[in-house]
Short mmCIF file of C-alpha atoms in Angstrom, two decimals:
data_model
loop_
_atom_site.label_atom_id
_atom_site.label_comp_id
_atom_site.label_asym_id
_atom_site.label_seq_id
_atom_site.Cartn_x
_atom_site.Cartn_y
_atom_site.Cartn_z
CA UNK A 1 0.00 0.00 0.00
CA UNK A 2 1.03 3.65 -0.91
CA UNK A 3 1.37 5.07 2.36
CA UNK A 4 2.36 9.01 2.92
CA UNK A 5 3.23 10.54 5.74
CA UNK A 6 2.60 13.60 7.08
CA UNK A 7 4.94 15.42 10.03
CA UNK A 8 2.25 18.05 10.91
CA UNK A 9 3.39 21.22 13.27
CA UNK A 10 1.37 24.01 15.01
CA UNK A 11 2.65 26.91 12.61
CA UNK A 12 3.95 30.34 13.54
CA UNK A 13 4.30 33.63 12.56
CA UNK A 14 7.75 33.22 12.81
CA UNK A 15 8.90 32.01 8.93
CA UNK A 16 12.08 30.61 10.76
CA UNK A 17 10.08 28.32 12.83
CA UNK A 18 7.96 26.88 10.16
CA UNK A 19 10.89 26.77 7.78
CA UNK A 20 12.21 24.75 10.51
CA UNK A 21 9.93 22.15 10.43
CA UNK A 22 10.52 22.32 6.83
CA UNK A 23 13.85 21.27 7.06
CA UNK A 24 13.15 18.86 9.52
CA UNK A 25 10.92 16.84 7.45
CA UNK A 26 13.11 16.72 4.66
CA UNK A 27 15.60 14.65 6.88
CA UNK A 28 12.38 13.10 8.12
CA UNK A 29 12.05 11.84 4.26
CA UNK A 30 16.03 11.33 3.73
CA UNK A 31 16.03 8.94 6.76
CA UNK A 32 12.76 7.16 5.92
CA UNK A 33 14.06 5.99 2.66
CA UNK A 34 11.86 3.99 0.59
CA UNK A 35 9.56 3.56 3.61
CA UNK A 36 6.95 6.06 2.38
CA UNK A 37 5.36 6.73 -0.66
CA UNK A 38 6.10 10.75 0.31
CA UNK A 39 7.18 12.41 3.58
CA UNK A 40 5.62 16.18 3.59
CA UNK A 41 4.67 18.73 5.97
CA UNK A 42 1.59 20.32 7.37
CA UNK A 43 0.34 22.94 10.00
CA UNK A 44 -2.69 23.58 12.10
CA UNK A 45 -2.61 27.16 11.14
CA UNK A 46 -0.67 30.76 10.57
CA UNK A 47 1.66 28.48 7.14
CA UNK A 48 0.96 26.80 4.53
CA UNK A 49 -0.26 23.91 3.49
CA UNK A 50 -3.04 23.60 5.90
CA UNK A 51 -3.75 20.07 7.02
CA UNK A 52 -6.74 19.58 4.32
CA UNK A 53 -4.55 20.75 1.33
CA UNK A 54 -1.67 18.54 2.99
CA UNK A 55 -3.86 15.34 2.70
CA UNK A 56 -5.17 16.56 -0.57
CA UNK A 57 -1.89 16.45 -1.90
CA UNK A 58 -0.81 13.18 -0.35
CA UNK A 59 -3.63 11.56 -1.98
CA UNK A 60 -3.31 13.43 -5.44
CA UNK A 61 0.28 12.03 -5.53
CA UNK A 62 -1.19 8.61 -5.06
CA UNK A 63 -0.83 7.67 -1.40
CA UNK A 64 -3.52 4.79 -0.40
CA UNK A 65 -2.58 5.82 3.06
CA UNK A 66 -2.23 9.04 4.83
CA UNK A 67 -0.28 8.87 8.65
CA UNK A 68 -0.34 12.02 10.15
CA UNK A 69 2.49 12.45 12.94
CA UNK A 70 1.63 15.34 15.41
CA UNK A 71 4.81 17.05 16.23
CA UNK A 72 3.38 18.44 19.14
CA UNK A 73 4.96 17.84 22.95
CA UNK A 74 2.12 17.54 25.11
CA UNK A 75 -2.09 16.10 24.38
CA UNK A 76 -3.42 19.06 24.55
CA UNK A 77 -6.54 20.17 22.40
CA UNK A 78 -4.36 20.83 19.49
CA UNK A 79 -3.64 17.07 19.80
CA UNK A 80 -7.29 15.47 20.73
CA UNK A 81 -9.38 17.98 18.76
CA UNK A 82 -8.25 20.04 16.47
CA UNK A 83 -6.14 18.09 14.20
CA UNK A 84 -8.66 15.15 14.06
CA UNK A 85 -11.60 17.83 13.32
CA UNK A 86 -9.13 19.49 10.29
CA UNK A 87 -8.97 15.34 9.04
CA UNK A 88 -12.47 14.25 9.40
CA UNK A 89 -13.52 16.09 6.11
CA UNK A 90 -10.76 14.31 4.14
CA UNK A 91 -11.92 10.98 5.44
CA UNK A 92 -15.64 11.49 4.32
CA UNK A 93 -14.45 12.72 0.90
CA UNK A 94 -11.86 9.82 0.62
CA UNK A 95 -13.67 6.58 2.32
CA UNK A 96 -11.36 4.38 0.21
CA UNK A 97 -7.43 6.29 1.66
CA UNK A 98 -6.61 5.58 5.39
CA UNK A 99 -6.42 8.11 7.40
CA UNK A 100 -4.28 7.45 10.61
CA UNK A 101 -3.30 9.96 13.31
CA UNK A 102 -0.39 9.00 14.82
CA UNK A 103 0.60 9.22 18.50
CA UNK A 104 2.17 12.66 19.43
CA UNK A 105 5.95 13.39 19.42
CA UNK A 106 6.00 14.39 23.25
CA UNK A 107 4.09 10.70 23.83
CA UNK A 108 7.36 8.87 22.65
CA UNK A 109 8.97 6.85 24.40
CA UNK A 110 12.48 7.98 23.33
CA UNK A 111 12.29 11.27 24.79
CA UNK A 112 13.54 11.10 27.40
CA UNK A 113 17.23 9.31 26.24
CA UNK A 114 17.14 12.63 23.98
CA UNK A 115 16.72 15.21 27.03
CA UNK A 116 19.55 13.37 28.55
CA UNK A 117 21.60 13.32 25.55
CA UNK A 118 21.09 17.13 24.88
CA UNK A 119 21.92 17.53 28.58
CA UNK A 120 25.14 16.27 28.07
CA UNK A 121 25.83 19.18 25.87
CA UNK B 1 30.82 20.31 40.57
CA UNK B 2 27.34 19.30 41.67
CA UNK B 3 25.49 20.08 39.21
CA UNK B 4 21.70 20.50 38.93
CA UNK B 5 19.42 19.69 35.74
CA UNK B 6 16.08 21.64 35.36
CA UNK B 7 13.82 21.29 32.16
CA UNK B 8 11.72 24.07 31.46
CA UNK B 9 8.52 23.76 29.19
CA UNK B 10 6.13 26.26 28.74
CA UNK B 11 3.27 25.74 30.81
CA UNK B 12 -0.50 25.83 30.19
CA UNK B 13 -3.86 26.57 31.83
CA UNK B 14 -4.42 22.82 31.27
CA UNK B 15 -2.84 21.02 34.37
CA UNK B 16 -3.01 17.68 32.65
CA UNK B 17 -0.23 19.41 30.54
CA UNK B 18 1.91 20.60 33.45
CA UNK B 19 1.38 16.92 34.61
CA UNK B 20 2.77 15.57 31.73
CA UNK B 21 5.84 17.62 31.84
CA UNK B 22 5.96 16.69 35.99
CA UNK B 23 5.80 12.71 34.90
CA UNK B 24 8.69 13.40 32.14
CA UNK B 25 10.57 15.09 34.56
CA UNK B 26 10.35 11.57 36.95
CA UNK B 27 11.42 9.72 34.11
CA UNK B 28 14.28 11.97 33.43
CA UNK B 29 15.61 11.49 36.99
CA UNK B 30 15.52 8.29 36.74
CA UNK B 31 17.49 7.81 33.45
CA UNK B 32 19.93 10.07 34.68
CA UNK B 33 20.66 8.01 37.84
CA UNK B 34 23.61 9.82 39.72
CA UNK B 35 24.61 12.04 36.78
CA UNK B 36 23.21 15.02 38.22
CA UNK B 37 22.90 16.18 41.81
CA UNK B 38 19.12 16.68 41.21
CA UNK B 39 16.95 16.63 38.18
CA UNK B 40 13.18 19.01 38.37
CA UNK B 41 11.41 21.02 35.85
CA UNK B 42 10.28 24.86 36.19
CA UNK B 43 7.81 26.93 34.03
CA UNK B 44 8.47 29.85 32.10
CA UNK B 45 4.22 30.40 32.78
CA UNK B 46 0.88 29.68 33.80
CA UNK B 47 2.18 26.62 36.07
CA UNK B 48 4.70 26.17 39.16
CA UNK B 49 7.66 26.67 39.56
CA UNK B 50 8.75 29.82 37.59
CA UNK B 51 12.33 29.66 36.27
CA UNK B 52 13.69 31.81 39.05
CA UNK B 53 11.94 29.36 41.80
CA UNK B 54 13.14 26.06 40.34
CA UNK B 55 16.64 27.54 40.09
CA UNK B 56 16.55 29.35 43.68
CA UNK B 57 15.52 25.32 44.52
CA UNK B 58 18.32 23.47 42.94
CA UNK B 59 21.05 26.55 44.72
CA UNK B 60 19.42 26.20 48.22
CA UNK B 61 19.57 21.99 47.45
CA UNK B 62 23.52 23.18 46.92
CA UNK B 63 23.85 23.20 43.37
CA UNK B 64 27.05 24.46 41.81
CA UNK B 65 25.94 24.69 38.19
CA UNK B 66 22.48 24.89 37.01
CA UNK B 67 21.66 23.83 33.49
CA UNK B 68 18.20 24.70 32.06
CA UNK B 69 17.11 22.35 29.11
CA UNK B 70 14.27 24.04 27.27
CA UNK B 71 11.62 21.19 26.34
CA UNK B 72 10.66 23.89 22.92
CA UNK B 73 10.31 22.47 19.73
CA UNK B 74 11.21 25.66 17.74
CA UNK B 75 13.96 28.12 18.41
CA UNK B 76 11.29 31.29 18.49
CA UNK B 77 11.46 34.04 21.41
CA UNK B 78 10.58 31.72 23.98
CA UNK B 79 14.13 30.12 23.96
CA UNK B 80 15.90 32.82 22.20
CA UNK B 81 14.96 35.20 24.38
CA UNK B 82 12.13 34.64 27.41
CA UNK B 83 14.29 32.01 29.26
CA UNK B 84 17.65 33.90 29.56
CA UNK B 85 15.66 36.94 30.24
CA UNK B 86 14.46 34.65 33.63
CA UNK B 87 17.86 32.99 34.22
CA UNK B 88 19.45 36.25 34.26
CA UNK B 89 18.44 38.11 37.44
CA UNK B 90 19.45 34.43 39.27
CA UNK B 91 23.01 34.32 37.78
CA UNK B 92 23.43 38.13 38.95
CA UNK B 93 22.47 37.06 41.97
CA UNK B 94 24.72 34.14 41.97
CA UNK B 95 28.06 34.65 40.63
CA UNK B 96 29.35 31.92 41.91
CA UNK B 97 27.07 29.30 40.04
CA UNK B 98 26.90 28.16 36.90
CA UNK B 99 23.42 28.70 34.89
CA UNK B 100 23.68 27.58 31.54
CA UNK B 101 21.21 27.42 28.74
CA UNK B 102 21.66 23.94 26.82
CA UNK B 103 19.95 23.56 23.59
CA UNK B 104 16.24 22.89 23.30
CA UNK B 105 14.98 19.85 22.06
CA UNK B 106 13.92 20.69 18.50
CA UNK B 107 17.36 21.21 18.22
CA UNK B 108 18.17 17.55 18.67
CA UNK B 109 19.54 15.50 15.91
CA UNK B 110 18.01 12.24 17.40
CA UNK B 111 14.61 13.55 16.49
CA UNK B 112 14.07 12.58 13.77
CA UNK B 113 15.15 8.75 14.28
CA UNK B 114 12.24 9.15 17.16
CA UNK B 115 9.64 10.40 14.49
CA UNK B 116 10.73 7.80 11.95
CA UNK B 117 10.10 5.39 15.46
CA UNK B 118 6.91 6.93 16.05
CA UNK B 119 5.53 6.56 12.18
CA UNK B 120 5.90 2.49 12.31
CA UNK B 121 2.81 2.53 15.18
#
């Protein structure tokens, strides 16, 4: 199956932060390799693409499958709410692509070895 | 050089939030074992302790260095800016110790590997 996934951020107003995430995915897809049929970004708001036009372009490449990985740190309403309600509308348009929220970055398990790593800095 | 750890997140007006961040925290202690003479987190708002309180704590436990680790996923004002501006009065105060700023976790290289992790659930 054509699976794509899709790293999506809060957004700022702050190009640099959002450009960040931009660079970020693209070792996101470097490391992922063959794994996915794309690796793009999204945001919730304030940059572009939006999460709808994110999926819409997923799907217009081909992707069967949509994961959407919420690079968010804690399960806030961002996390619960708002990025399945921006989804839901995709889903009902496309009944035949998966559309899978992933857990949250800040719900990973390997966080923690990181915060010690970085405090070893 | 005893040296303290304290990771600072935000904070929100959603305690479950500030919870999560406490838990973390736990974790982090206990990964880090004897590596630092203590290891707590402080809140640059909305949730307890401020940054000057968590590092006042970690001195008057005897700290001799006291290095903040900014759990922010983008390098915007927050870290560039609203932490130091906190740390500062307490080094002034403290010549003698240590405060350093490591670098926040969005700055991490092992992130991605952990979002790569988190896209095979």
């Amino acid at each position: 199956m054509k699976t794509s996934l899709l790293l999506v951020a809060h957004g700022s107003r702050r190009a640099a932060s959002n450009d960040e995430v931009r660079n970020l995915t693209q070792n996101l897809a470097a490391l992922a390799g063959e794994r996915f049929h794309s690796v793009d970004c999204a945001f919730l708001e304030l940059a572009e693409p939006l999460i709808p036009d994110g999926i819409e372009q997923a799907i217009q490449q081909g992707a069967e499958a949509v994961y959407i990985l919420p690079y968010f740190l804690s399960a806030g309403r961002h996390v619960s709410q708002d990025i399945p309600a921006e989804a839901a509308p995709k889903q009902q348009q496309y009944p035949q692509v998966e559309i899978k929220i992933l857990p949250y970055l800040g719900s990973a398990e390997g966080i923690v070895e990181l915060l010690l790593k970085l405090s070893q800095h």
